[in-house]
XYZ file of C-alpha atoms in Angstrom:
192
model
C -59.041 86.497 266.331
C -57.073 88.181 269.079
C -54.627 89.691 266.571
C -57.490 91.076 264.466
C -59.287 92.515 267.498
C -56.054 94.138 268.681
C -55.550 95.735 265.239
C -59.131 97.035 265.202
C -58.789 98.516 268.683
C -55.348 100.033 268.041
C -56.725 101.673 264.911
C -59.735 103.163 266.750
C -61.941 101.620 264.088
C -65.243 102.532 265.745
C -67.033 104.241 268.575
C -69.780 102.466 270.518
C -72.878 104.622 270.723
C -76.679 104.405 270.684
C -78.155 103.571 267.296
C -80.004 106.487 265.682
C -83.689 105.536 265.259
C -83.678 105.898 261.462
C -80.572 103.745 260.908
C -80.481 100.049 260.062
C -76.941 99.014 261.024
C -74.911 96.658 258.869
C -74.115 93.230 260.191
C -70.654 91.732 260.416
C -69.121 88.286 260.619
C -65.838 86.478 261.071
C -64.128 85.068 257.985
C -61.526 82.406 258.662
C -58.705 81.338 256.363
C -55.548 79.267 256.414
C -52.346 80.917 255.200
C -49.674 78.684 253.706
C -46.050 79.362 252.898
C -44.608 79.101 249.386
C -43.597 75.480 250.037
C -47.181 74.573 250.985
C -46.568 74.251 254.720
C -48.869 75.878 257.244
C -48.016 79.490 258.006
C -50.904 80.488 260.269
C -54.623 80.597 260.778
C -56.239 83.938 260.131
C -59.486 85.499 261.314
C -60.847 88.706 259.842
C -63.861 90.705 260.949
C -65.765 91.832 257.861
C -68.706 94.175 257.511
C -71.624 92.871 255.488
C -71.181 95.478 252.786
C -73.601 93.619 250.534
C -76.317 95.404 252.547
C -74.947 98.898 251.877
C -77.104 101.334 249.911
C -75.665 103.626 247.255
C -75.993 107.264 248.288
C -76.745 106.305 251.893
C -73.586 104.698 253.250
C -71.316 104.559 250.210
C -70.653 106.408 246.971
C -67.238 105.939 245.355
C -65.996 102.374 245.280
C -63.429 102.314 242.498
C -59.955 101.358 243.675
C -57.075 102.107 241.368
C -54.798 99.237 240.417
C -51.603 99.168 238.423
C -51.933 98.661 234.680
C -50.173 95.540 233.435
C -48.221 97.582 230.873
C -46.851 99.677 233.758
C -45.917 96.552 235.724
C -44.077 95.090 232.718
C -42.314 98.386 231.980
C -41.140 98.810 235.583
C -39.931 95.202 235.763
C -38.042 95.610 232.467
C -36.450 98.850 233.717
C -35.436 97.205 236.999
C -33.964 94.168 235.221
C -32.069 96.171 232.601
C -30.694 98.593 235.219
C -29.913 95.859 237.769
C -31.850 97.746 240.447
C -33.039 96.109 243.667
C -36.690 95.090 243.722
C -38.861 94.461 246.776
C -42.464 93.490 247.281
C -44.554 94.031 250.386
C -48.055 93.271 251.523
C -49.584 95.977 253.713
C -50.945 94.294 256.809
C -54.572 95.194 257.560
C -54.439 97.746 254.738
C -58.162 98.339 254.434
C -58.410 99.181 258.143
C -56.392 102.359 257.587
C -58.841 104.099 255.275
C -60.836 106.997 256.697
C -64.583 106.834 256.167
C -66.500 109.950 255.150
C -69.956 108.372 255.280
C -71.882 107.584 258.470
C -71.804 103.805 258.727
C -73.207 101.907 261.674
C -72.558 98.235 262.341
C -74.072 95.784 264.795
C -71.384 94.700 267.253
C -70.728 91.006 267.655
C -71.961 89.930 271.102
C -68.692 88.141 271.883
C -66.761 91.365 271.288
C -68.863 93.858 273.207
C -71.215 93.219 276.085
C -73.007 96.432 275.126
C -76.733 97.081 275.313
C -78.623 95.890 272.242
C -79.479 99.496 271.408
C -75.786 100.332 270.923
C -73.873 99.952 267.667
C -70.407 100.561 266.263
C -70.173 103.873 264.418
C -67.279 103.257 262.057
C -64.425 105.750 262.026
C -62.183 103.655 259.795
C -62.842 101.299 256.966
C -63.403 97.579 257.396
C -62.967 94.690 255.008
C -66.285 93.985 253.348
C -67.311 97.619 252.908
C -67.809 98.618 249.295
C -65.530 101.649 249.676
C -62.752 99.865 251.630
C -60.246 99.543 248.742
C -60.848 103.152 247.718
C -60.393 104.605 251.217
C -57.160 102.640 251.720
C -55.737 103.854 248.417
C -56.721 107.474 249.156
C -54.956 107.335 252.538
C -51.849 105.711 251.029
C -51.728 108.247 248.179
C -52.056 111.204 250.552
C -49.229 109.850 252.707
C -46.898 109.327 249.731
C -47.551 112.827 248.423
C -46.597 114.210 251.849
C -43.236 112.437 251.456
C -42.514 114.154 248.113
C -43.592 111.301 245.862
C -45.247 112.261 242.591
C -48.222 110.341 241.267
C -48.042 109.418 237.592
C -50.736 110.969 235.443
C -50.575 107.961 233.094
C -51.015 105.277 235.748
C -52.286 106.601 239.058
C -51.006 103.507 240.887
C -47.420 104.505 240.065
C -45.536 106.825 242.416
C -42.048 108.253 241.835
C -39.627 110.116 244.031
C -36.725 111.587 242.087
C -33.613 113.449 243.089
C -30.486 114.423 241.167
C -28.830 111.154 242.153
C -31.608 108.573 242.453
C -35.167 107.469 241.869
C -37.561 105.422 244.000
C -40.521 103.725 242.334
C -43.636 102.447 244.118
C -46.302 100.537 242.259
C -49.540 99.708 244.089
C -51.813 96.761 243.377
C -54.657 96.660 245.927
C -52.674 96.191 249.184
C -49.449 94.967 247.597
C -46.602 97.315 246.772
C -43.666 96.806 244.436
C -40.697 98.954 245.460
C -37.690 99.563 243.229
C -35.060 102.191 242.722
C -31.594 103.123 241.657
C -30.178 103.388 245.201
C -30.648 100.385 247.488
C -29.967 102.482 250.613
C -33.190 104.411 249.962
C -35.253 101.226 249.767
C -34.319 99.760 253.149
């Protein structure tokens, strides 16, 4: 729990403020899981604070929810290209990915008493996305896409989860699936 709380605080996920009288804030809860390594041995215990997005109302505190994911034909094509060209291939999981999305809507959440000894009239006004919110995958992808475009990547018009950065001498390929990224390219020094 301490790691999750530290990530939420470092990300400035919310502001504590009085609850507007017309707002019914969302609840939240801890979700616990056990992470295992590929050999089945214990890796770590994980705690995640999730908003109770099942109580969100369309048009009030969410609108767009669709998160783009790589098409399987694109995944197969990229893997075939990498294998036939003998290019390096990497995979990464973005830690706390959904916490990086910026929220446009006004979303208020009841703070957990063990986290904040705040007056009962105060709530968390979310600045960033949280797991459990209906728009969390979408806001993460939008932030990631904007960042890649700033670094001269081009987004494919055929599969919007595919990003390419080309030069005269090399190409870097990023393929996004929720919060997992496949990275490949012709020059291993650019992938490090």
